[in-house]
Coordinates of C-alpha atoms in Angstrom, one line a residue:
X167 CA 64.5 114.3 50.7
X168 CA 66.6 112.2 47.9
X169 CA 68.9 114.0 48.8
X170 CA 69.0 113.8 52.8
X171 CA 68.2 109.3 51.8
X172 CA 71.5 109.5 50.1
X173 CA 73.9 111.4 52.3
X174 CA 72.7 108.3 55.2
X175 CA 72.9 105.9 52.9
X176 CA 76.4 107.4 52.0
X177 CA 77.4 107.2 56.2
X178 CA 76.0 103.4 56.7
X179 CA 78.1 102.2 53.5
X180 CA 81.5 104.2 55.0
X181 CA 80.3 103.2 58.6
X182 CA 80.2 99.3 56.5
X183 CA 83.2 99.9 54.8
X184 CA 85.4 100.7 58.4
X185 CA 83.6 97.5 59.8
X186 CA 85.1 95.4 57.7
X187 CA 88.4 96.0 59.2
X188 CA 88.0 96.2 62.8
X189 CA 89.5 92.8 63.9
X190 CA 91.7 92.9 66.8
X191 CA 91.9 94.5 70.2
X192 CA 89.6 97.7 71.6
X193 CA 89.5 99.3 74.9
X194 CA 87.1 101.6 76.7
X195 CA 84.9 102.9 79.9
X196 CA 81.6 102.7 80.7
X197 CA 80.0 104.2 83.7
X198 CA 76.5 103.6 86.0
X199 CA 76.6 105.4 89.0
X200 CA 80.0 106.1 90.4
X201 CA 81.1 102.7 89.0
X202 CA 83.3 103.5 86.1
X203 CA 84.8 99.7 84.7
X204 CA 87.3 99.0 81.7
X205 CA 85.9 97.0 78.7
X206 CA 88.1 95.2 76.0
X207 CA 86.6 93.5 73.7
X208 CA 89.0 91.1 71.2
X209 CA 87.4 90.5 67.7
X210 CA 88.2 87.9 65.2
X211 CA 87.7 84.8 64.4
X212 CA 87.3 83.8 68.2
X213 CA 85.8 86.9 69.7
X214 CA 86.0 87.5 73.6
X215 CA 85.5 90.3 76.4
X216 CA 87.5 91.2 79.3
X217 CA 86.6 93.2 82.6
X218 CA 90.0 93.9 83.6
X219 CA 88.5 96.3 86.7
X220 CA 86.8 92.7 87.8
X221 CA 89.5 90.7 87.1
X222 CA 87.5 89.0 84.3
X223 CA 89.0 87.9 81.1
X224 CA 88.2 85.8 77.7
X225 CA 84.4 86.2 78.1
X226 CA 83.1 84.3 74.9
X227 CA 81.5 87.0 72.4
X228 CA 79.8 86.7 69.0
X229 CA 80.2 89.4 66.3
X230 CA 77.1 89.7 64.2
X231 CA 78.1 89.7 60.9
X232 CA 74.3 90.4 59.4
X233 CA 74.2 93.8 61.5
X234 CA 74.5 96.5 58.8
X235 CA 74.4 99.5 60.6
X236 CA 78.4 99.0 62.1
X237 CA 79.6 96.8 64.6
X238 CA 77.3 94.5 67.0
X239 CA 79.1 92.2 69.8
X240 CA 76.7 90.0 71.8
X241 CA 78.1 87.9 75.0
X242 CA 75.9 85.6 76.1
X243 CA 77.3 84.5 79.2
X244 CA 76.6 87.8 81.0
X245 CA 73.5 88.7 78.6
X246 CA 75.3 91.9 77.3
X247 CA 74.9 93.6 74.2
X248 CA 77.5 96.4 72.5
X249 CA 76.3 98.3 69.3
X250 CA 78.9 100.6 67.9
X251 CA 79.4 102.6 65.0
X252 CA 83.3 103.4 63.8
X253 CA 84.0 106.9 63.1
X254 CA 87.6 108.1 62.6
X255 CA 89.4 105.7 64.5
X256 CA 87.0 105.3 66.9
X257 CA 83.3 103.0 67.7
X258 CA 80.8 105.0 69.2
X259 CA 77.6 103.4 70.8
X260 CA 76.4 101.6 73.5
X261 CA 76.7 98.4 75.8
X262 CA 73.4 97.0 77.0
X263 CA 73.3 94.5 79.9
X264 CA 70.0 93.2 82.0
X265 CA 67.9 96.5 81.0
X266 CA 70.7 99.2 81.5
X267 CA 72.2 101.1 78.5
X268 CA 75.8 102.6 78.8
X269 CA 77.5 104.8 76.8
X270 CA 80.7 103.3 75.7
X271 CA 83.1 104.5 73.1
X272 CA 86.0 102.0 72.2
X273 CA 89.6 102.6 71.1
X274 CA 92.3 100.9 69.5
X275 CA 94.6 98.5 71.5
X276 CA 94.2 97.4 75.2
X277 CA 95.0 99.3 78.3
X278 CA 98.1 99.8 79.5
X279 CA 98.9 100.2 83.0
X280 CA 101.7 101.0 84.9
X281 CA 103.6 99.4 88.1
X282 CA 106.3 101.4 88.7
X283 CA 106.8 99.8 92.2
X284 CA 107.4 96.1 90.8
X285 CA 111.0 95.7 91.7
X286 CA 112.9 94.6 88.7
X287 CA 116.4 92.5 88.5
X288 CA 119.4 92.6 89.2
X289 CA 118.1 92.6 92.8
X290 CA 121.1 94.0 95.3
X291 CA 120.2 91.0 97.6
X292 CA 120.3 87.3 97.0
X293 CA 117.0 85.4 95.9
X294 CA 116.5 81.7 95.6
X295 CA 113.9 79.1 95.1
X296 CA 112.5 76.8 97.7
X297 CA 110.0 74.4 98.6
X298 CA 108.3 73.1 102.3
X299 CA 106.0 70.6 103.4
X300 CA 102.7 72.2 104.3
X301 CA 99.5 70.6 105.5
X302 CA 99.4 67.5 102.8
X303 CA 101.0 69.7 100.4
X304 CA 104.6 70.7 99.1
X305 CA 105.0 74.3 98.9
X306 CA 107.0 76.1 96.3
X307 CA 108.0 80.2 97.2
X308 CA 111.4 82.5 97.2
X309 CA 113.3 83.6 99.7
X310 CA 114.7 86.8 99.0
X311 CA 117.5 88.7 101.4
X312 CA 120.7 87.7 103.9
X313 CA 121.3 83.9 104.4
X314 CA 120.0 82.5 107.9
X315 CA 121.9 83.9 111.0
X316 CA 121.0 83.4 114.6
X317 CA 120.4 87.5 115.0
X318 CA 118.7 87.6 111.3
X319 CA 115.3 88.5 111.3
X320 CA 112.6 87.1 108.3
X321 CA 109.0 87.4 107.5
X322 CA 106.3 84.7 106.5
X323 CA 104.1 86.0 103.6
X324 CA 100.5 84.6 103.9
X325 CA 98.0 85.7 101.3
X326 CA 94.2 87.1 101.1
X327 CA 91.3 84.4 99.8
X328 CA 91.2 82.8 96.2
X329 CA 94.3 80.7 95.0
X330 CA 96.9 83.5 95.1
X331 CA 100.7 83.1 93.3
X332 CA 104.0 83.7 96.3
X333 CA 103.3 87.8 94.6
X334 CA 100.0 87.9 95.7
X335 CA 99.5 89.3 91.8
X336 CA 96.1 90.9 91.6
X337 CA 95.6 93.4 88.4
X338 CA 99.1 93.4 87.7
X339 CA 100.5 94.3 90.9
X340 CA 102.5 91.9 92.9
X341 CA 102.2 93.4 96.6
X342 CA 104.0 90.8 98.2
X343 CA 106.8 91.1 95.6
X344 CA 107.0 94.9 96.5
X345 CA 107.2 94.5 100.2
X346 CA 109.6 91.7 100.2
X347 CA 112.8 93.9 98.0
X348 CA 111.9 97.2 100.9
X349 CA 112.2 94.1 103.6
X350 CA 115.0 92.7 101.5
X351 CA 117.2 96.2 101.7
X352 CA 116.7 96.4 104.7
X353 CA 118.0 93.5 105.8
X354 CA 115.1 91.8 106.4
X355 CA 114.8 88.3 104.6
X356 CA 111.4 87.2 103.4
X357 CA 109.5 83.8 102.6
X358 CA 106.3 84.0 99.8
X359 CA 104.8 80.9 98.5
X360 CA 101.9 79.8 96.3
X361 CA 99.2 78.8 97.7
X362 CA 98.2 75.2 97.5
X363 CA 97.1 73.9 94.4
X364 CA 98.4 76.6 92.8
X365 CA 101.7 77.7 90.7
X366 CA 104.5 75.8 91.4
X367 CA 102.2 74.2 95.1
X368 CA 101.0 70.9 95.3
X369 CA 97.9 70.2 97.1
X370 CA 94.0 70.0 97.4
X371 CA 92.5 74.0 97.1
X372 CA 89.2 72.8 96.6
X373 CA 88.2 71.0 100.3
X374 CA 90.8 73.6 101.8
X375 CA 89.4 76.1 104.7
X376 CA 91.2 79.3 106.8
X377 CA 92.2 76.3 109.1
X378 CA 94.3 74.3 106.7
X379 CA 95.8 77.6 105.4
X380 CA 96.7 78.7 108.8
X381 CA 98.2 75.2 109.2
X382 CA 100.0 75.3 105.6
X383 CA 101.3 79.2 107.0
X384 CA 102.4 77.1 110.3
X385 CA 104.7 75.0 108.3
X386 CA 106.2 78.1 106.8
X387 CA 107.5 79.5 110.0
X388 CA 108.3 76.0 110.9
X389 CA 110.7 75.9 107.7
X390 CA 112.5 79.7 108.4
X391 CA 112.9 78.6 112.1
X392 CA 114.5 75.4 110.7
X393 CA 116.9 77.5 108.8
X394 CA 118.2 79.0 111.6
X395 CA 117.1 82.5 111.4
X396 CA 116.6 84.5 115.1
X397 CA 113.3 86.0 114.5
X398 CA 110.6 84.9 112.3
X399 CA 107.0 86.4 111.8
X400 CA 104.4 86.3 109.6
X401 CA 102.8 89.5 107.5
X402 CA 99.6 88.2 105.8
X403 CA 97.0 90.3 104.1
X404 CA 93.1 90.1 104.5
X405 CA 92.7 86.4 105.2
X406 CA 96.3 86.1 105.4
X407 CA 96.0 88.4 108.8
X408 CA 93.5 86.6 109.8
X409 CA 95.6 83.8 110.1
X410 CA 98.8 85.7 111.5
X411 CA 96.6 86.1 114.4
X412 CA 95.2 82.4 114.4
X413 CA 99.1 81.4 114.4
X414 CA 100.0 84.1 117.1
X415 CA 97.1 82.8 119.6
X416 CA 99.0 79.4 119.3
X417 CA 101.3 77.3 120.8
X418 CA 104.3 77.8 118.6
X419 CA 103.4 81.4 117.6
X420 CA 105.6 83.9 115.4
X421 CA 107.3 86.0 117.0
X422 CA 105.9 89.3 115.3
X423 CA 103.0 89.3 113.4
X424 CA 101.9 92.1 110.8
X425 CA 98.3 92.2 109.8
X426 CA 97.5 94.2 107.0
X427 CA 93.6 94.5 106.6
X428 CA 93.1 91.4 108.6
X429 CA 89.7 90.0 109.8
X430 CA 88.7 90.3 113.3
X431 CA 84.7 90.1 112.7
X432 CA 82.8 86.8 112.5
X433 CA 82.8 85.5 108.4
X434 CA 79.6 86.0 108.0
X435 CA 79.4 89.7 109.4
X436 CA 82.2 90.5 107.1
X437 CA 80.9 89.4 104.1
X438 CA 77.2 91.1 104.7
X439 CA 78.8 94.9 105.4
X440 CA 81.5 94.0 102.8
X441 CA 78.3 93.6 100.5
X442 CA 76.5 96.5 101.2
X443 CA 79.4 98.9 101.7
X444 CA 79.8 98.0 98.0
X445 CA 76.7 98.3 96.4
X446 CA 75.7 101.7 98.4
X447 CA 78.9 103.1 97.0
X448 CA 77.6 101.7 93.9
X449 CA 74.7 104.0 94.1
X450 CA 72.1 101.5 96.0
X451 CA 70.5 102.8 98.8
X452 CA 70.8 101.2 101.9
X453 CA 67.9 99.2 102.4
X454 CA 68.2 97.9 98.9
X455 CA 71.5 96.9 99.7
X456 CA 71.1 95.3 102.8
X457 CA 68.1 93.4 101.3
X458 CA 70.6 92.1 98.6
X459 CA 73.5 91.4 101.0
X460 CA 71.4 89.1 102.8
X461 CA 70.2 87.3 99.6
X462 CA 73.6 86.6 98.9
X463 CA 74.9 85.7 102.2
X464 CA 72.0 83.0 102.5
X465 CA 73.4 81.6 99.0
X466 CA 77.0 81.2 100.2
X467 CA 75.5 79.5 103.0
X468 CA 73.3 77.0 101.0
X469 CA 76.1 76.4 98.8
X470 CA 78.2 73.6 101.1
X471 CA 81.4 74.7 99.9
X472 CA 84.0 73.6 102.3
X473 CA 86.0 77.3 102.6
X474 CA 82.8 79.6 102.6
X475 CA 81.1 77.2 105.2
X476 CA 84.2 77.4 107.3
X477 CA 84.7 81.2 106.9
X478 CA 81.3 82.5 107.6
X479 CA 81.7 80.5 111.0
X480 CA 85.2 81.9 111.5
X481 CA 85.3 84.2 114.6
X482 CA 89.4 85.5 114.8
X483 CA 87.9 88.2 117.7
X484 CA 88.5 85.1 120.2
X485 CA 92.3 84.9 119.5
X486 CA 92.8 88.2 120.1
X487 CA 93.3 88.4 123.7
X488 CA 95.7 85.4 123.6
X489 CA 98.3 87.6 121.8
X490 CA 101.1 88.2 123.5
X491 CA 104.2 88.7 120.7
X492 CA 104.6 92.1 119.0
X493 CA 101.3 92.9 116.8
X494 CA 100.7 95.5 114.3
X495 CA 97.5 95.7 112.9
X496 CA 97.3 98.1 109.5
X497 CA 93.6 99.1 107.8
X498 CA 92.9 101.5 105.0
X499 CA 90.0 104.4 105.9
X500 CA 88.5 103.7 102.5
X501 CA 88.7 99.6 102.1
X502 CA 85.6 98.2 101.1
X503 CA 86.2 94.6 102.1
X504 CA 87.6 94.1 105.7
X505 CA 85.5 97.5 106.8
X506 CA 88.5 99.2 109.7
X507 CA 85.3 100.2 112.0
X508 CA 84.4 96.4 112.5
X509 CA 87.7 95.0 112.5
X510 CA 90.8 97.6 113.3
X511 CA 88.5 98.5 116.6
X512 CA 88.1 95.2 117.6
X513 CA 91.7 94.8 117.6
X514 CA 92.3 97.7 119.5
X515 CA 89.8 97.1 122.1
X516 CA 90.6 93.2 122.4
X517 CA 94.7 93.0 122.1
X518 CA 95.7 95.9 124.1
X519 CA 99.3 95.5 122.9
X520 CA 98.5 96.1 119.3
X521 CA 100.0 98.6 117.0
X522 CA 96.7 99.6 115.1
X523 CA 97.2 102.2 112.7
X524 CA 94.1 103.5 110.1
X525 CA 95.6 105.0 107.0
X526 CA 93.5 108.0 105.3
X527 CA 92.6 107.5 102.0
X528 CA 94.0 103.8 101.3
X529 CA 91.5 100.9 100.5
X530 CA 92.1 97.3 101.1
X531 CA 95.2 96.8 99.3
X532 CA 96.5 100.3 100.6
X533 CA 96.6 102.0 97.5
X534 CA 95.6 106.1 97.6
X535 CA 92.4 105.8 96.2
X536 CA 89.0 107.4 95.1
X537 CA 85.9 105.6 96.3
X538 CA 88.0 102.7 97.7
X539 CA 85.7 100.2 95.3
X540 CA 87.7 96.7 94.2
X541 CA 87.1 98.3 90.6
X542 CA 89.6 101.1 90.9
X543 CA 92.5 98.6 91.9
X544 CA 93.5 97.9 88.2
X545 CA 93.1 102.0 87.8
X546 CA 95.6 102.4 90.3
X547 CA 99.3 102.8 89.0
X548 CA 100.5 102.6 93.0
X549 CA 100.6 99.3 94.2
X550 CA 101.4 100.1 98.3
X551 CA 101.8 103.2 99.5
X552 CA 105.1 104.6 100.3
X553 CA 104.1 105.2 104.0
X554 CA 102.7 101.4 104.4
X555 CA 105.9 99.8 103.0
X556 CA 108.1 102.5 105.7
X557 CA 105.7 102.0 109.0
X558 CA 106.2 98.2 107.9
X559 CA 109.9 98.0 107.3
X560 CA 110.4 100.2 110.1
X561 CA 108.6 98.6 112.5
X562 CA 110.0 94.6 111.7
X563 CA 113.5 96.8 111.6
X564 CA 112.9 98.5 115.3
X565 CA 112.5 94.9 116.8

């Protein structure tokens, strides 16, 4: 028995002993259900967490420095616990979080991800900075490919919801950044801007809606026509082709729009099946997801927030018939968020001259995917696939 006491007492005092030096960055996965998300946790002096597959980062930990058994991390915020002990490079043990215990083994250093698409200079087109006046707001964006020309051809960029930079960077891709260089060699020039309030954009975010978006977007083709290019349309993603259509049903429409994963279901709807496609992928079962979808639908609507209170009222399906320019309309089988079954049929059965294509195996930002859930997106080295960016180029090229 002495014996067996002092070969444990032996493991807690190396287990101690490797504790002591365990400041700086480590990285692992934890999995519940088919969910499977990235934890980094960042000790020192100021200790923090990220969730990079939730685009969550600097989470305020604690270490506790009384635990004697090897490494404890509390974070309050979220009400998580991780208990680890190092072994050979490694800490072994397990994150805790509202009752549910995951195994989670953490390595040295942070993850590292790849964007192989990310075009990088020198840029065999010309690029340049410039700014418009949107809807009480100066917008900042590039403009990449051939000057203005009465037979040249560009594209708007209009990004998906949340404060987005002219990339559209989510995860460490930069979609818009990607499409605009295959537009660019093409021949195609391109316009992307922050959004308001945001970057190098002026502007109030907070009290903004879809409608002053749509009208900020406005004043973007307003600006390319101004320069004196032939053709100018608008390629928006998720709420950004939402408003392509908005603009196209208008007076003063593009004259091509491009909607990739655009909204043509009422707000509301969207949000509810976005919310339980999600958590029955997660591993719910139906009715337990569609009892929590409408919890949380009823709290966006009791929350008076100018945007959500907008959105949820938002029906695009009423535009659709009034568009008459050239339309293609681009959804992945597996998104999770703008569902193609509620929104790429509506488009085909309501605009009768749309291109609507559905894409096997892509989720909402049309990456080749697993599950299609928002928490693979940072997984994912791909940023578009190689198909979307030719059907798009090909298409803007053909008119």
């Amino acid at each position: 028995m002495k014996r067996i006491v002092t070969i444990i007492a032996l493991l807690l005092a190396c287990a101690l002993m490797q504790a002591q030096g365990l400041e700086g960055t480590w990285h692992g996965r934890g999995k519940v259900g088919q969910v499977e998300l990235g934890i980094v946790f960042h000790l020192g002096q100021e200790s923090s967490m990220d969730s990079p597959d939730q685009g969550a980062y600097g989470i305020p930990a604690v270490v506790d420095s009384s635990y004697n058994m090897g490494l404890k991390v509390a974070v309050p915020s979220i009400g998580a616990v991780f208990t680890g002990v190092p072994f050979k490079g490694k800490i072994s043990g397990t994150l805790t979080q509202m009752g549910v215990s995951i195994p989670l083994t953490l390595e040295p250093g942070d993850f590292v991800y790849a964007r192989p698409q990310t075009p990088q200079p020198p840029y065999p087109y010309a690029t340049g900075e410039v700014s418009f006046a949107g809807a009480d707001a100066v917008l900042a964006g590039t403009l990449a490919g051939p000057a203005p020309g009465a037979k040249g051809t560009a594209v708007l960029f209009v990004s998906g919801s949340g404060q987005q930079d002219r990339d559209e960077s989510l995860f460490g891709h930069k979609p818009f950044a990607v499409l605009a260089d295959a537009l660019a060699r093409e021949g195609i020039a391109s316009l992307r801007y922050d959004d308001r309030g945001f970057g190098a954009s002026t502007g109030d975010a907070e009290n903004a809606t879809t409608l002053t978006l749509s009208e900020d977007a406005a004043a973007g083709v307003a600006y390319l026509r101004s320069l004196g290019y032939g053709k100018v349309g608008v390629i928006g993603h998720s709420e950004g082709g939402t408003i392509a259509m908005m603009l196209a049903a208008g007076e003063k429409a593009p004259d091509f729009i491009v909607s990739l994963a655009g909204m043509a279901d009422r707000g509301d709807s969207t949000i509810f099946r976005q919310a339980v496609k999600t958590l029955t992928l997660g591993g719910a079962d139906l009715q337990q997801a569609e009892a929590y979808a409408a919890q949380a639908l009823s709290a966006n609507a009791a929350a008076g927030q100018p945007w959500m209170d907008y959105f949820l009222k938002l029906d695009p399906a009423a535009c659709l018939p009034l568009i008459k320019c050239p339309f293609l309309a681009l959804n992945g089988e597996k998104d999770c968020q703008v569902l193609p079954e509620y929104n790429l049929s509506k488009i085909k059965a309501l605009c009768q001259s749309a291109d609507a294509r559905l894409y096997p195996g892509l989720n909402h930002l049309f990456q080749h995917c697993g599950t299609g859930l928002a928490t693979e997106y940072n997984r994912i080295e791909e940023t578009i696939s190689p198909e979307v960016i030719e059907d798009i180029t090909g298409w803007v090229k053909g008119l």
